[in-house]
Coordinates of C-alpha atoms and ligand atoms in Angstrom, one line a residue:
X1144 CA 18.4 7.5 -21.4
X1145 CA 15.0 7.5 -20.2
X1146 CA 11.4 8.1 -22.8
X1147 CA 11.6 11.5 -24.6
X1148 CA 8.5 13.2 -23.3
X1149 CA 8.7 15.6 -20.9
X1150 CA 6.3 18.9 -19.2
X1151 CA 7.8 21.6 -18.9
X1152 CA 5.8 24.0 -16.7
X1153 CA 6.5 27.7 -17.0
X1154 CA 6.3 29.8 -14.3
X1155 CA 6.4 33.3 -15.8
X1156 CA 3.7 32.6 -17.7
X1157 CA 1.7 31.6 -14.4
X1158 CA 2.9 35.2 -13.3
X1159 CA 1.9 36.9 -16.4
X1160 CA -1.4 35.2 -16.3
X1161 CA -1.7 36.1 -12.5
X1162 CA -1.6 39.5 -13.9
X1163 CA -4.0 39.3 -16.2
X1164 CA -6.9 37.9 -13.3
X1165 CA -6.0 41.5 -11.7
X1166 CA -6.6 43.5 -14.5
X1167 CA -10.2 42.4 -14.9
X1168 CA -10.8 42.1 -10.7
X1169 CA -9.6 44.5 -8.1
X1170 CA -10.9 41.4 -5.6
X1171 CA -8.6 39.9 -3.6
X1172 CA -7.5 36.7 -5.5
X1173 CA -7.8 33.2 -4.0
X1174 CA -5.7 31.2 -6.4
X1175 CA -7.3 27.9 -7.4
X1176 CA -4.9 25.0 -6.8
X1177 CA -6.6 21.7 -6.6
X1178 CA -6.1 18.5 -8.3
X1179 CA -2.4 19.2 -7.5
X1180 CA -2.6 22.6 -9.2
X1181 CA -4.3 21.4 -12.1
X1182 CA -1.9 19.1 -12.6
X1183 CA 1.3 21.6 -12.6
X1184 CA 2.4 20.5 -8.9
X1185 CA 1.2 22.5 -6.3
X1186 CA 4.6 24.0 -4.0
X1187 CA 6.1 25.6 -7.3
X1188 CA 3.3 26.8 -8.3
X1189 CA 2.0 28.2 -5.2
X1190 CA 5.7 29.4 -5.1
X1191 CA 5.1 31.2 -8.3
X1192 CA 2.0 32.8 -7.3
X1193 CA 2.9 34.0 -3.7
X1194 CA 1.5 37.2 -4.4
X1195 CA -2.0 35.7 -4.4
X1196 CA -3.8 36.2 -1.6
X1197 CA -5.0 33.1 -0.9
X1198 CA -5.0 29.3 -2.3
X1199 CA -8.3 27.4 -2.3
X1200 CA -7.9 23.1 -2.6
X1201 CA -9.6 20.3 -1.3
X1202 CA -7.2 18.2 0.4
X1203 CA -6.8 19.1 4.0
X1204 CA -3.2 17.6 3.9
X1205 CA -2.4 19.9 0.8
X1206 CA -3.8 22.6 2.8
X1207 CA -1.4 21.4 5.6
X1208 CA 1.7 20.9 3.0
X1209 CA 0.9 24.8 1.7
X1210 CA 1.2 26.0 5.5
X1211 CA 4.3 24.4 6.9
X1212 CA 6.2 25.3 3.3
X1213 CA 5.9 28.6 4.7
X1214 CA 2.2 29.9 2.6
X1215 CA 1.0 32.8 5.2
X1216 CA -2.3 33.4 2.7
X1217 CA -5.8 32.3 3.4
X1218 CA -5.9 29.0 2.7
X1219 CA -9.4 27.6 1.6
X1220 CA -11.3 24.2 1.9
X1221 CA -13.3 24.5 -1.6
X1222 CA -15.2 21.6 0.0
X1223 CA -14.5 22.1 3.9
X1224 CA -13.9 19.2 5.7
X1225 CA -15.3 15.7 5.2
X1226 CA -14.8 14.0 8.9
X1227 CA -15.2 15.3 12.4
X1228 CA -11.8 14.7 13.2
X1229 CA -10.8 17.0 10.7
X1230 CA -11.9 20.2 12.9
X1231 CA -9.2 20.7 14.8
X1232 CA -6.7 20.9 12.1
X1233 CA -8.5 23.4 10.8
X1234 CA -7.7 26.0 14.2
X1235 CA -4.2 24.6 14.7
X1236 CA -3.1 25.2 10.6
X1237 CA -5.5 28.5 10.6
X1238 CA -7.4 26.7 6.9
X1239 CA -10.3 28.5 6.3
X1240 CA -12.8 25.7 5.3
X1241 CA -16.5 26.0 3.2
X1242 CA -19.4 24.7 5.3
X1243 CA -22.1 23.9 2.8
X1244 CA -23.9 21.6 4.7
X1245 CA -25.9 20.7 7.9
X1246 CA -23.6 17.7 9.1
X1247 CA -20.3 19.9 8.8
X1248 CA -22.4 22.5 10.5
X1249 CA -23.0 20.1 13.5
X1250 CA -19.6 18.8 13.5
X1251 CA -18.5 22.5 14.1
X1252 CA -20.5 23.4 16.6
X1253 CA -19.5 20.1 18.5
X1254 CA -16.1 21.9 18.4
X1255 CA -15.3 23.7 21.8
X1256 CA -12.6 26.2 20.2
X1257 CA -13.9 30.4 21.0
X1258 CA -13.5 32.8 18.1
X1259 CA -11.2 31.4 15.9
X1260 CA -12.3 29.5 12.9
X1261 CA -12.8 31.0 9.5
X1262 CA -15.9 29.7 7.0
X1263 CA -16.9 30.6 3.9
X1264 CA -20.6 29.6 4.0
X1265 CA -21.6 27.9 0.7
X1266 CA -24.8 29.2 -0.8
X1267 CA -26.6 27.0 -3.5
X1268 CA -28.2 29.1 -6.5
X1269 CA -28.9 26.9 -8.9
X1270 CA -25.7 24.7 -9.6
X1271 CA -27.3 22.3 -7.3
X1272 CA -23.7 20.3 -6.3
X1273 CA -23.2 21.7 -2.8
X1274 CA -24.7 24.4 -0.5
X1275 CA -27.1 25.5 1.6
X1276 CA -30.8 26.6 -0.2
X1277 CA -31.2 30.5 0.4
X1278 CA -34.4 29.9 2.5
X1279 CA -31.9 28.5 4.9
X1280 CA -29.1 30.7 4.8
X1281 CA -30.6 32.9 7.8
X1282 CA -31.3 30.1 10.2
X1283 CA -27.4 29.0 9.5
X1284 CA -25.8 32.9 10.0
X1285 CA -27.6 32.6 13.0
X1286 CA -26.0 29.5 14.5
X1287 CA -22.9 30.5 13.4
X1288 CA -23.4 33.8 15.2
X1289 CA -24.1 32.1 18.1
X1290 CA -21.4 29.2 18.0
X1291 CA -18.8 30.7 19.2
X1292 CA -15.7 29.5 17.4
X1293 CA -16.3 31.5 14.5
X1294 CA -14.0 34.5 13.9
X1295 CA -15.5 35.7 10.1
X1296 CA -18.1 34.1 7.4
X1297 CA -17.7 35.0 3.7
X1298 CA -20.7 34.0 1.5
X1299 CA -20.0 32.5 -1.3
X1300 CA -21.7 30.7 -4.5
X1301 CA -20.5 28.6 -7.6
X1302 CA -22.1 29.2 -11.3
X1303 CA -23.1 26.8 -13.9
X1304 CA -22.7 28.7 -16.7
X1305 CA -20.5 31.7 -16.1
X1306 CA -18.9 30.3 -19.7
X1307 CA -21.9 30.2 -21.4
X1308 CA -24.0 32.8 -23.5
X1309 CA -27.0 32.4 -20.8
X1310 CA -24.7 33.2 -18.5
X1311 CA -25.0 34.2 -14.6
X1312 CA -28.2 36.2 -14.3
X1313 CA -30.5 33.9 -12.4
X1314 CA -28.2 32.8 -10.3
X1315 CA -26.3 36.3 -9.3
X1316 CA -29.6 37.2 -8.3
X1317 CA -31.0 34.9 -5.7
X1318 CA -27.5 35.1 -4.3
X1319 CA -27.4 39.2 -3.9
X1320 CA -30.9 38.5 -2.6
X1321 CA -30.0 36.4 0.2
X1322 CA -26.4 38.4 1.2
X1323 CA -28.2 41.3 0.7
X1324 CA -29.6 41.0 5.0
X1325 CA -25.1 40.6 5.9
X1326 CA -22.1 42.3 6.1
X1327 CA -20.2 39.8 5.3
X1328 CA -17.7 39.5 2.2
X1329 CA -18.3 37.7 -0.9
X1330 CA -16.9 35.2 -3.6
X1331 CA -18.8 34.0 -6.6
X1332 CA -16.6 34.3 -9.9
X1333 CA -14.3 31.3 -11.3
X1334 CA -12.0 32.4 -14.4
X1335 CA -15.3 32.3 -16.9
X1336 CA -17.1 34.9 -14.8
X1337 CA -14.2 37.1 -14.2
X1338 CA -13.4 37.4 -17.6
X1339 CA -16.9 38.0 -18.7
X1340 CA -18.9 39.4 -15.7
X1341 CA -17.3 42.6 -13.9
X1342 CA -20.2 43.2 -12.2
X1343 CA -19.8 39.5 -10.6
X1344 CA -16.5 39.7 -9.3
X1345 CA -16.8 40.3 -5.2
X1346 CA -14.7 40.9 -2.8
X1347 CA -12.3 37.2 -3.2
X1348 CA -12.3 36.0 -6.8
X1349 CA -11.6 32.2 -7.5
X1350 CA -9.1 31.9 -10.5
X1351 CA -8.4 28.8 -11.8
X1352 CA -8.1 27.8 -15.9
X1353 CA -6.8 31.2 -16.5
X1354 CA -4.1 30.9 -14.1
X1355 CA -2.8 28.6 -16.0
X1356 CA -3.2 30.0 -19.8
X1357 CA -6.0 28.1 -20.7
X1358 CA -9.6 29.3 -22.2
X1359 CA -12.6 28.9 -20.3
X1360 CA -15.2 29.3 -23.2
X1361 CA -15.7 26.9 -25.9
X1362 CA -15.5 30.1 -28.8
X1363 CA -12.8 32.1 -27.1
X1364 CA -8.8 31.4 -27.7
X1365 CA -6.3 32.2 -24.6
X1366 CA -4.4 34.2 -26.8
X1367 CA -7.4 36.4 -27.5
X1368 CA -7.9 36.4 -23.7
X1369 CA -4.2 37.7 -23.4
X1370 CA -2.9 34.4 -21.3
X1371 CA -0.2 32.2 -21.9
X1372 CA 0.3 28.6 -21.8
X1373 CA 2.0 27.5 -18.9
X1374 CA 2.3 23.6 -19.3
X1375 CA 4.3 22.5 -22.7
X1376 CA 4.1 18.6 -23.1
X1377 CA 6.4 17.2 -25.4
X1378 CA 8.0 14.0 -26.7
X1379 CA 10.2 13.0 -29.9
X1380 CA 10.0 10.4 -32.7
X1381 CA 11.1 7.0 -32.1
X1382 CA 10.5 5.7 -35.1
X1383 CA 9.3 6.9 -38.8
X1384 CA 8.4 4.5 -41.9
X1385 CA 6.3 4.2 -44.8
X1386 CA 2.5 3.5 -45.4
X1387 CA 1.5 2.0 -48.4
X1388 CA -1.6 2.7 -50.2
X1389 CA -4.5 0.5 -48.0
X1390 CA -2.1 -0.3 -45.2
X1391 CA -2.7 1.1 -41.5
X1392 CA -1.5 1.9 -38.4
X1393 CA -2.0 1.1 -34.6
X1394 CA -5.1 -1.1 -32.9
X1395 CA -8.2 -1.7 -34.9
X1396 CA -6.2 -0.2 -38.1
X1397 CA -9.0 2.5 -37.7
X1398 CA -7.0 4.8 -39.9
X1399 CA -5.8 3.4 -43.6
X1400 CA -3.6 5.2 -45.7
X1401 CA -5.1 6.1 -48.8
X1402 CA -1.9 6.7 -51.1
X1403 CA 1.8 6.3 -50.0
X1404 CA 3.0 8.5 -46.9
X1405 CA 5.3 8.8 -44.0
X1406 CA 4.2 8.5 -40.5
X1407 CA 6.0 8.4 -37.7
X1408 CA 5.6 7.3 -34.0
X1409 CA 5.7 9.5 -31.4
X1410 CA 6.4 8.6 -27.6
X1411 CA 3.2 10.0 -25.9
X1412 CA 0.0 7.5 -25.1
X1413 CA -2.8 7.3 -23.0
X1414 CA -0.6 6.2 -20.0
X1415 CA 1.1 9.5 -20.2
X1416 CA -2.2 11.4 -20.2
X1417 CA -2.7 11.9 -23.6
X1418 CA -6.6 11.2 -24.2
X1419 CA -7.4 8.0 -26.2
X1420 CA -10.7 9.9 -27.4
X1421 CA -8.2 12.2 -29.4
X1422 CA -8.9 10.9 -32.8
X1423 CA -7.5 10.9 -36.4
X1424 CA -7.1 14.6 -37.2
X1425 CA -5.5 15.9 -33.6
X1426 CA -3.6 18.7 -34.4
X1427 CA 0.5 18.2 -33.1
X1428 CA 3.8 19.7 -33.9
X1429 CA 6.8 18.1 -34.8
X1430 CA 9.9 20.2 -35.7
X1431 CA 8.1 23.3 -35.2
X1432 CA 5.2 22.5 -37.8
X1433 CA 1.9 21.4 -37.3
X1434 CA 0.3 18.0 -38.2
X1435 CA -2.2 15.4 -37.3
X1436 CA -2.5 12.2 -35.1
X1437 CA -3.1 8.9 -37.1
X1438 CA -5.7 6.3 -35.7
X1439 CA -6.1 5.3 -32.6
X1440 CA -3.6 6.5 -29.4
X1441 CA -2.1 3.4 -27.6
X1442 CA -0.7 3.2 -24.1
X1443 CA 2.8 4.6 -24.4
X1444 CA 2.7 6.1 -27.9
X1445 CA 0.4 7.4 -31.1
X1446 CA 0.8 8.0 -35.0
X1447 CA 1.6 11.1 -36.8
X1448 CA 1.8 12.1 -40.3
X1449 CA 4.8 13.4 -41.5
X1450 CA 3.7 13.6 -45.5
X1451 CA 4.6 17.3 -45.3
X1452 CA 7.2 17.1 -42.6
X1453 CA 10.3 15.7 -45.0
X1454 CA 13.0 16.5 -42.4
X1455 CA 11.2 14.9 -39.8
X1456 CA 13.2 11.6 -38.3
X1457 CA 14.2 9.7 -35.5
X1458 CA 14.9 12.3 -32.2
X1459 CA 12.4 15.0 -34.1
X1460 CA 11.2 17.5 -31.3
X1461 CA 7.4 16.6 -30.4
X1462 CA 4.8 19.0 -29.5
X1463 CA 2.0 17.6 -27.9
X1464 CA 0.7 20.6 -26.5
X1465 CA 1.5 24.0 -25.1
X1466 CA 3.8 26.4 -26.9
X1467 CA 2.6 26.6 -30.6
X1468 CA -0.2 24.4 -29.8
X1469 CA -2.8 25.7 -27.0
X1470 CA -4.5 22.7 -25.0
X1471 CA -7.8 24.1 -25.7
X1472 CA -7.4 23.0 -29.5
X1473 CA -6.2 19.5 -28.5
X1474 CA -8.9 18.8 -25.6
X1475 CA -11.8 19.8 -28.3
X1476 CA -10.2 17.6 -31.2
X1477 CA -10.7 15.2 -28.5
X1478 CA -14.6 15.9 -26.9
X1479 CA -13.1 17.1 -23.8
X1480 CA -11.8 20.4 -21.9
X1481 CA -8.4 21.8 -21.2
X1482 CA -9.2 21.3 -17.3
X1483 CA -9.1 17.4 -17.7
X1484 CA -6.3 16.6 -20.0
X1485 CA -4.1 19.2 -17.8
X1486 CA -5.1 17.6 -14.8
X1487 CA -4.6 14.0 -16.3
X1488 CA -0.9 14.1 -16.4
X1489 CA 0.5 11.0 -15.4
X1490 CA 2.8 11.0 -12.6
X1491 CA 5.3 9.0 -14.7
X1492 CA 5.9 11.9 -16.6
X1493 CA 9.0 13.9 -15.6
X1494 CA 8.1 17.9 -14.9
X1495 CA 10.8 20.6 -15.4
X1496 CA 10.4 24.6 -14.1
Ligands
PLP1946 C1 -12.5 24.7 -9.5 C2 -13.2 25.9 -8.9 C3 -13.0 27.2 -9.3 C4 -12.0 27.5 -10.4 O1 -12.7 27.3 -11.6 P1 -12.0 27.7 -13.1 O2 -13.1 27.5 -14.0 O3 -10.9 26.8 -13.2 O4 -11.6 29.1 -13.0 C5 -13.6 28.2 -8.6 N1 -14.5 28.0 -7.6 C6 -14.8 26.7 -7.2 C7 -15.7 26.5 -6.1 C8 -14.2 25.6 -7.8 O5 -14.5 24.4 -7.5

């Protein structure tokens, strides 16, 4: 027998929350899938999304992997390509690939191919990562007009705070200013702006978080948002005792019991993906009912209190997160988001569909 914990990743509720990205955007929908999907494995879950219309990532060989499975969608470069060499590729797998700077601009145009390449054009409006600035945005059109290898350009931006109560404004304005002079198509919303801005949403929107049933606002739940969790991670106890009054548990005894209890440990650390930061007080479920972590979360496993949990033994059914417990609770009770401990699944851990 093998360690208890386990993902389970469920595909219906990618489908289901597929749905929900339509309801708000009648845009065509480029399905985010970097970072492996975040984290959920990227060939079942492109498989589980097929009727996307497109799949943005950074890896070029990802990109590459999507393609010869069979993927017949648009297939994005969220950061184009990062080497000369990489140009070709681009015409032979048909990847449509950002350009958001002057050196990828040059390396294109060093590219003999006629009329066939795809870009989205990356316009910076504030987030200040990648792009071009808007005063240069006509002198680029222009070359790409005039380089020949380029079938189509879409313009597209990123925003900062699409999640936030500021919001888009500022930004969504210099960038209709600047497209304002093209024809060309349009993409500027992430999951934050196409739940909260309709009148951002474009002709391509650019899904992510909400794909896969997780909030993108600090105040909001995905229940509220009508999404459902699509990663469960779960475990079981391997062992259960007794603290005495002043006694503690795990490195730097940073929690001390302060009258008799049960604990239990649960196998699930850091190692696993779990985040150390999670501290005393992180909600979990075992049997069905939720509780609270116990000091400090080592390597391969982390404390639990069972005080109110009397059936709770050895081979009790762990909840980490997912079903019965969103992410988004988890990942604030540890100062983080639901993008990173999603993403941060360890590849030792075994994945089921
Ligand atoms: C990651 C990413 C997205 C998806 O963002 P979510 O907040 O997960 O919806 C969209 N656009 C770009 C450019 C990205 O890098």
């Amino acid at each position: 027998m093998s360690r208890p914990i386990r993902a389970h990743i469920n595909l219906s509720a990618l489908k289901h929350n597929l749905r929900v990205v339509r309801r708000h955007a009648s845009a065509k929908v480029m399905a985010v899938v970097k970072a492996n999907a975040y984290g959920h494995g990227l060939l079942r879950v492109a498989e589980a999304l097929r009727d996307a219309e497109g799949f943005a990532l950074l890896d070029i060989r990802d990109a590459i992997i999507l393609r010869d499975a069979g993927f017949r969608q648009t297939i994005l470069l969220l950061e184009g390509f990062f080497t000369q060499e990489e140009v070709p590729l681009l015409a032979e797998y048909e990847l449509t690939t950002v350009v958001h700077n002057h050196q990828q601009l040059a390396w294109l145009e060093a590219y003999p191919r006629k009329n066939g390449l795809s870009v989205w054009l990356k316009i910076n409006t504030g987030m200040n990562r990648l792009g071009f600035m808007p005063a240069d945005v006509p002198a680029v059109m222009e070359r790409l007009k005039s380089y020949r290898g380029v079938r189509d350009v879409t313009l597209m931006t990123h925003f900062a705070q699409a999640d936030e109560a500021v919001g888009i404004a500022k930004q969504l304005e210099v960038f209709n200013h600047v497209a304002a002079s093209y024809h060309a198509p349009r993409s500027l919303a992430n999951s934050a702006t196409i739940l909260r801005h309709p009148d951002a949403q474009g002709d391509w929107v650019r899904p992510g978080i909400m794909l896969y049933g997780s909030s993108p606002f600090a105040d909001v739940s995905a229940q509220a948002l009508g999404l459902q969790a699509v990663e469960t991670l779960s475990s079981e106890l391997i062992s259960v005792r007794e603290l005495r009054r002043g006694e503690c548990v795990g490195y730097g005894a940073s929690f001390r019991a302060e009258n008799t209890m049960r604990i239990g440990t649960v196998a699930c650390g850091y190692a696993d993906g779990y985040p150390r930061h999670a501290a005393t007080g992180t909600p979990i479920l075992v049997n069905g009912k939720r509780t609270r972590t116990l000091g400090r979360v080592s390597m391969d496993m982390l404390a639990v209190d069972l005080s109110d949990i009397s059936d709770a033994q050895i081979g009790s059914p762990v909840v980490l997160w997912g079903e019965g417990l969103p992410v988004d609770e988890v990942a604030s009770a540890a100062g983080t988001i639901s993008y990173e401990l999603l993403c941060a699944l360890a590849q030792r851990v075994p994945v089921s569909y």
